[in-house]
Amino acid sequence: MIYSFGFNLWGKSLLSYGVLLLWIVIFSGPVHAADTNAAPVQAQAPTAETENFPQYLFNHEEDLSPIFEQHLDDLVKAGLPVVLLALTNFILLYLLVGWGFDIGLSFGYAALFAPAYSKFKLAVIYATGRLLLILVFGVLTGLACLGVIAIHSAILVGLVIAVMLLIDFVVQTFWVSAIFRSNVVVSALFYLSLITVHAIASTLVLGPLAKARLNNIMVQFTDQNVAGQIRSATEDAQKDLADAAASRDKVKAQVSEAQGKIDQANAEQAKIAKEIEDRKNSEEFIYAKIAKLHAQGDLAGARDQLNAFLIQFPSGSLKQKALEQLAGVNSELTIQDAAQKQAAADAAAAQAQARADLLAKADKGEATLSELRQALIGKTRAEVTALFGPPTETGPDRWGYGRNMVFNPVANEKHGLTIYFLEGTVRNVDYYYGVSQ
């Protein structure tokens, strides 16, 4: 974001871009040269006083990016005049100092290689002409770069600058040769020496001066235009943090209140559960359960629970009622037991009578298959033997009784009885067609 701010700062005005190209092409970057000889940055917290402004922006890019992004247009408008003024001052200073160097160096060159032209007037003419050539080629180079920069090709821009520098070198060489009537090779070497002296001088003198001045300008610009935005952004951030903290505290209070209600509900639930458990173990509740069990007809269960109740509450308020109910239950159990015994006796008598009737009918040969089937299905061989005696004929799964026991009403005939077994018990019965007895 900071680099895009820098690009917009130069790109907002064609004039500022042209001046920047003049600075690079003509003067071989004295400020940059000064930076290359500067001491390395120390391992300390970066500040605007201990580093140049681009390095300061780079080290604080993450913090400053939102501010530059929000106020980019305003910063560009405010920074453009500052940059133009600083570049103009440096260019004028360099032109003045360089013009003086050119006079002195050309006068010395003429004294060595063209004594007949070693005149102060010719040195002034050469320095002034070189200055004009520098300005002309600088403007042409800037215009040429502006013409090709629209296609966003750094290689093409570099190629244009290289060609213009080569043309400038050729023209400057012939300018030296024309003024002092010296050999072209010697003139070219002199011009190269002149450029070298300019680079060294600008590095040693103008470089540190330009760096310090530019750093001060940028720091001042930051204080006047960026510091307020940073302060405002900081205050907004602090306000947001305060609001967030207040919201957080409110949420925490709500959570604490909700947790308190949950704890209270849990405590009440535990209290109610304890009360219910106490009621379940109370004398009244247990007695009511026993009374309900008695009413449902479970006399044995009621008797057992009444005995346990009297052991659990030997001096309870319901002891007398429990004793009376226990007596009633025992009486009912006695009556019930007698009734059951009588019913069992009656059933046994009825069963014995039915057996006797069946045997009597079988002896007369008047029993039917359905009567015998109903009486014999499911009985074992021993039970069949006990009922009818040993069979006339036996097999692995069949017995036959030859005496006439069964009456066939369809044929009006009497037959013996065939009994079929499956896994040791009677499965079915049928007429016996063997030899009758």
Short mmCIF file of N, CA, C and O in Angstrom, two decimals, residues 113-181:
data_model
loop_
_atom_site.label_atom_id
_atom_site.label_comp_id
_atom_site.label_asym_id
_atom_site.label_seq_id
_atom_site.Cartn_x
_atom_site.Cartn_y
_atom_site.Cartn_z
N PHE A 113 46.06 19.59 -22.30
CA PHE A 113 45.96 19.00 -23.63
C PHE A 113 45.74 20.02 -24.76
O PHE A 113 45.87 19.67 -25.93
N ALA A 114 45.39 21.23 -24.42
CA ALA A 114 45.23 22.29 -25.45
C ALA A 114 45.64 23.62 -24.85
O ALA A 114 44.79 24.49 -24.58
N PRO A 115 46.96 23.82 -24.65
CA PRO A 115 47.42 25.07 -23.99
C PRO A 115 46.98 26.31 -24.74
O PRO A 115 46.75 27.37 -24.11
N ALA A 116 46.86 26.24 -26.05
CA ALA A 116 46.49 27.43 -26.81
C ALA A 116 45.07 27.88 -26.49
O ALA A 116 44.71 29.04 -26.71
N TYR A 117 44.24 26.96 -25.96
CA TYR A 117 42.84 27.29 -25.66
C TYR A 117 42.59 27.30 -24.15
O TYR A 117 41.44 27.24 -23.72
N SER A 118 43.63 27.37 -23.38
CA SER A 118 43.48 27.38 -21.92
C SER A 118 43.14 28.78 -21.47
O SER A 118 44.00 29.54 -20.96
N LYS A 119 41.88 29.10 -21.63
CA LYS A 119 41.40 30.42 -21.26
C LYS A 119 40.14 30.26 -20.41
O LYS A 119 39.31 29.38 -20.64
N PHE A 120 40.02 31.19 -19.45
CA PHE A 120 38.89 31.12 -18.54
C PHE A 120 37.57 31.33 -19.28
O PHE A 120 36.56 30.70 -18.96
N LYS A 121 37.57 32.19 -20.29
CA LYS A 121 36.37 32.47 -21.05
C LYS A 121 35.87 31.22 -21.75
O LYS A 121 34.67 30.91 -21.75
N LEU A 122 36.83 30.48 -22.40
CA LEU A 122 36.43 29.25 -23.08
C LEU A 122 35.91 28.20 -22.08
O LEU A 122 35.00 27.42 -22.38
N ALA A 123 36.51 28.15 -20.88
CA ALA A 123 36.04 27.21 -19.85
C ALA A 123 34.60 27.53 -19.44
O ALA A 123 33.76 26.63 -19.25
N VAL A 124 34.30 28.85 -19.29
CA VAL A 124 32.94 29.24 -18.94
C VAL A 124 31.97 28.88 -20.07
O VAL A 124 30.87 28.39 -19.84
N ILE A 125 32.43 29.13 -21.34
CA ILE A 125 31.57 28.79 -22.48
C ILE A 125 31.31 27.28 -22.53
O ILE A 125 30.18 26.83 -22.74
N TYR A 126 32.35 26.48 -22.30
CA TYR A 126 32.16 25.02 -22.33
C TYR A 126 31.20 24.56 -21.22
O TYR A 126 30.27 23.78 -21.47
N ALA A 127 31.41 25.07 -19.99
CA ALA A 127 30.56 24.65 -18.87
C ALA A 127 29.11 25.04 -19.11
O ALA A 127 28.18 24.28 -18.83
N THR A 128 28.91 26.26 -19.64
CA THR A 128 27.54 26.71 -19.90
C THR A 128 26.90 25.87 -21.00
O THR A 128 25.72 25.48 -20.91
N GLY A 129 27.67 25.60 -22.07
CA GLY A 129 27.14 24.77 -23.16
C GLY A 129 26.82 23.36 -22.68
O GLY A 129 25.79 22.77 -23.07
N ARG A 130 27.69 22.79 -21.86
CA ARG A 130 27.40 21.45 -21.33
C ARG A 130 26.14 21.46 -20.49
O ARG A 130 25.31 20.52 -20.55
N LEU A 131 25.95 22.55 -19.73
CA LEU A 131 24.74 22.65 -18.92
C LEU A 131 23.49 22.68 -19.79
O LEU A 131 22.49 22.01 -19.50
N LEU A 132 23.55 23.44 -20.88
CA LEU A 132 22.41 23.50 -21.79
C LEU A 132 22.15 22.14 -22.43
O LEU A 132 21.00 21.72 -22.59
N LEU A 133 23.24 21.46 -22.85
CA LEU A 133 23.06 20.13 -23.43
C LEU A 133 22.44 19.16 -22.44
O LEU A 133 21.59 18.32 -22.80
N ILE A 134 22.85 19.26 -21.18
CA ILE A 134 22.27 18.39 -20.15
C ILE A 134 20.78 18.63 -20.02
O ILE A 134 19.96 17.69 -19.95
N LEU A 135 20.40 19.91 -20.00
CA LEU A 135 18.97 20.23 -19.88
C LEU A 135 18.19 19.73 -21.08
O LEU A 135 17.09 19.16 -20.93
N VAL A 136 18.74 19.93 -22.29
CA VAL A 136 18.04 19.50 -23.50
C VAL A 136 17.85 17.99 -23.51
O VAL A 136 16.76 17.47 -23.74
N PHE A 137 18.94 17.25 -23.26
CA PHE A 137 18.83 15.79 -23.29
C PHE A 137 17.97 15.27 -22.13
O PHE A 137 17.31 14.25 -22.25
N GLY A 138 18.01 15.98 -21.00
CA GLY A 138 17.15 15.57 -19.89
C GLY A 138 15.69 15.70 -20.25
O GLY A 138 14.88 14.81 -19.98
N VAL A 139 15.32 16.85 -20.87
CA VAL A 139 13.92 17.05 -21.27
C VAL A 139 13.52 16.03 -22.32
O VAL A 139 12.44 15.43 -22.28
N LEU A 140 14.40 15.80 -23.34
CA LEU A 140 14.08 14.83 -24.39
C LEU A 140 13.94 13.42 -23.81
O LEU A 140 13.04 12.66 -24.21
N THR A 141 14.81 13.08 -22.90
CA THR A 141 14.72 11.75 -22.28
C THR A 141 13.43 11.60 -21.49
O THR A 141 12.76 10.56 -21.55
N GLY A 142 13.08 12.64 -20.74
CA GLY A 142 11.83 12.58 -19.99
C GLY A 142 10.62 12.44 -20.88
O GLY A 142 9.72 11.65 -20.62
N LEU A 143 10.60 13.22 -21.99
CA LEU A 143 9.47 13.13 -22.91
C LEU A 143 9.40 11.75 -23.57
O LEU A 143 8.32 11.19 -23.76
N ALA A 144 10.59 11.22 -23.95
CA ALA A 144 10.61 9.89 -24.56
C ALA A 144 10.10 8.82 -23.59
O ALA A 144 9.35 7.91 -23.96
N CYS A 145 10.51 8.92 -22.33
CA CYS A 145 10.04 7.94 -21.33
C CYS A 145 8.54 8.07 -21.10
O CYS A 145 7.83 7.07 -20.95
N LEU A 146 8.05 9.33 -21.09
CA LEU A 146 6.61 9.51 -20.93
C LEU A 146 5.84 8.93 -22.10
O LEU A 146 4.70 8.48 -21.97
N GLY A 147 6.47 8.93 -23.28
CA GLY A 147 5.81 8.36 -24.46
C GLY A 147 5.69 6.86 -24.42
O GLY A 147 4.75 6.30 -24.99
N VAL A 148 6.63 6.18 -23.78
CA VAL A 148 6.60 4.71 -23.78
C VAL A 148 6.12 4.14 -22.44
O VAL A 148 5.87 2.94 -22.36
N ILE A 149 5.99 4.99 -21.42
CA ILE A 149 5.61 4.45 -20.10
C ILE A 149 4.15 3.98 -20.09
O ILE A 149 3.74 3.19 -19.24
N ALA A 150 3.35 4.45 -21.05
CA ALA A 150 1.94 4.05 -21.10
C ALA A 150 1.78 2.57 -21.36
O ALA A 150 0.76 1.97 -21.01
N ILE A 151 2.78 1.94 -21.98
CA ILE A 151 2.67 0.50 -22.27
C ILE A 151 3.21 -0.34 -21.12
O ILE A 151 3.25 -1.56 -21.21
N HIS A 152 3.63 0.31 -20.04
CA HIS A 152 4.04 -0.37 -18.81
C HIS A 152 5.17 -1.39 -19.09
O HIS A 152 5.09 -2.53 -18.65
N SER A 153 6.18 -0.96 -19.81
CA SER A 153 7.31 -1.84 -20.11
C SER A 153 8.57 -1.22 -19.52
O SER A 153 9.09 -0.23 -20.05
N ALA A 154 9.06 -1.80 -18.43
CA ALA A 154 10.28 -1.27 -17.80
C ALA A 154 11.49 -1.47 -18.70
O ALA A 154 12.42 -0.64 -18.72
N ILE A 155 11.50 -2.55 -19.47
CA ILE A 155 12.63 -2.81 -20.37
C ILE A 155 12.72 -1.73 -21.44
O ILE A 155 13.81 -1.21 -21.76
N LEU A 156 11.57 -1.34 -22.01
CA LEU A 156 11.56 -0.31 -23.05
C LEU A 156 11.99 1.04 -22.48
O LEU A 156 12.73 1.79 -23.14
N VAL A 157 11.54 1.35 -21.27
CA VAL A 157 11.96 2.61 -20.64
C VAL A 157 13.47 2.60 -20.42
O VAL A 157 14.16 3.58 -20.69
N GLY A 158 14.00 1.50 -19.94
CA GLY A 158 15.45 1.40 -19.74
C GLY A 158 16.21 1.52 -21.04
O GLY A 158 17.29 2.15 -21.09
N LEU A 159 15.65 0.93 -22.10
CA LEU A 159 16.31 1.02 -23.41
C LEU A 159 16.33 2.47 -23.89
O LEU A 159 17.35 2.94 -24.43
N VAL A 160 15.24 3.20 -23.73
CA VAL A 160 15.19 4.61 -24.13
C VAL A 160 16.23 5.42 -23.37
O VAL A 160 16.96 6.24 -23.94
N ILE A 161 16.32 5.21 -22.07
CA ILE A 161 17.30 5.95 -21.25
C ILE A 161 18.72 5.62 -21.69
O ILE A 161 19.58 6.52 -21.81
N ALA A 162 18.98 4.32 -21.95
CA ALA A 162 20.32 3.94 -22.39
C ALA A 162 20.69 4.59 -23.72
O ALA A 162 21.83 5.09 -23.91
N VAL A 163 19.76 4.63 -24.67
CA VAL A 163 20.03 5.25 -25.98
C VAL A 163 20.28 6.74 -25.83
O VAL A 163 21.22 7.30 -26.43
N MET A 164 19.46 7.40 -25.00
CA MET A 164 19.64 8.84 -24.82
C MET A 164 20.96 9.15 -24.12
O MET A 164 21.64 10.14 -24.44
N LEU A 165 21.38 8.30 -23.18
CA LEU A 165 22.68 8.49 -22.53
C LEU A 165 23.82 8.32 -23.53
O LEU A 165 24.81 9.07 -23.49
N LEU A 166 23.68 7.36 -24.41
CA LEU A 166 24.72 7.15 -25.43
C LEU A 166 24.81 8.34 -26.38
O LEU A 166 25.91 8.83 -26.70
N ILE A 167 23.66 8.85 -26.80
CA ILE A 167 23.66 10.04 -27.68
C ILE A 167 24.25 11.23 -26.95
O ILE A 167 25.04 12.01 -27.52
N ASP A 168 23.88 11.39 -25.69
CA ASP A 168 24.43 12.50 -24.91
C ASP A 168 25.94 12.39 -24.80
O ASP A 168 26.66 13.39 -24.91
N PHE A 169 26.45 11.17 -24.59
CA PHE A 169 27.90 10.97 -24.48
C PHE A 169 28.60 11.38 -25.78
O PHE A 169 29.64 12.05 -25.77
N VAL A 170 28.02 10.98 -26.92
CA VAL A 170 28.63 11.33 -28.22
C VAL A 170 28.62 12.84 -28.44
O VAL A 170 29.63 13.45 -28.82
N VAL A 171 27.46 13.46 -28.17
CA VAL A 171 27.35 14.91 -28.39
C VAL A 171 28.28 15.67 -27.45
O VAL A 171 28.98 16.63 -27.86
N GLN A 172 28.36 15.25 -26.18
CA GLN A 172 29.24 15.93 -25.22
C GLN A 172 30.71 15.77 -25.62
O GLN A 172 31.52 16.70 -25.42
N THR A 173 31.06 14.61 -26.16
CA THR A 173 32.44 14.40 -26.60
C THR A 173 32.81 15.36 -27.73
O THR A 173 33.89 16.00 -27.72
N PHE A 174 31.92 15.47 -28.68
CA PHE A 174 32.19 16.41 -29.78
C PHE A 174 32.16 17.86 -29.31
O PHE A 174 32.83 18.74 -29.87
N TRP A 175 31.38 18.15 -28.29
CA TRP A 175 31.37 19.52 -27.73
C TRP A 175 32.72 19.85 -27.12
O TRP A 175 33.24 20.95 -27.30
N VAL A 176 33.32 18.91 -26.39
CA VAL A 176 34.67 19.12 -25.84
C VAL A 176 35.68 19.32 -26.96
O VAL A 176 36.53 20.23 -26.93
N SER A 177 35.60 18.47 -27.95
CA SER A 177 36.54 18.56 -29.07
C SER A 177 36.38 19.86 -29.84
O SER A 177 37.37 20.46 -30.29
N ALA A 178 35.14 20.35 -29.95
CA ALA A 178 34.91 21.59 -30.71
C ALA A 178 35.42 22.81 -29.97
O ALA A 178 35.93 23.76 -30.59
N ILE A 179 35.29 22.83 -28.66
CA ILE A 179 35.71 24.01 -27.90
C ILE A 179 37.23 24.07 -27.78
O ILE A 179 37.85 25.13 -27.98
N PHE A 180 37.86 22.91 -27.47
CA PHE A 180 39.29 22.93 -27.17
C PHE A 180 40.14 22.36 -28.30
O PHE A 180 41.37 22.23 -28.13
N ARG A 181 39.53 21.98 -29.41
CA ARG A 181 40.24 21.47 -30.57
C ARG A 181 41.13 20.27 -30.21
O ARG A 181 42.23 20.11 -30.75
#
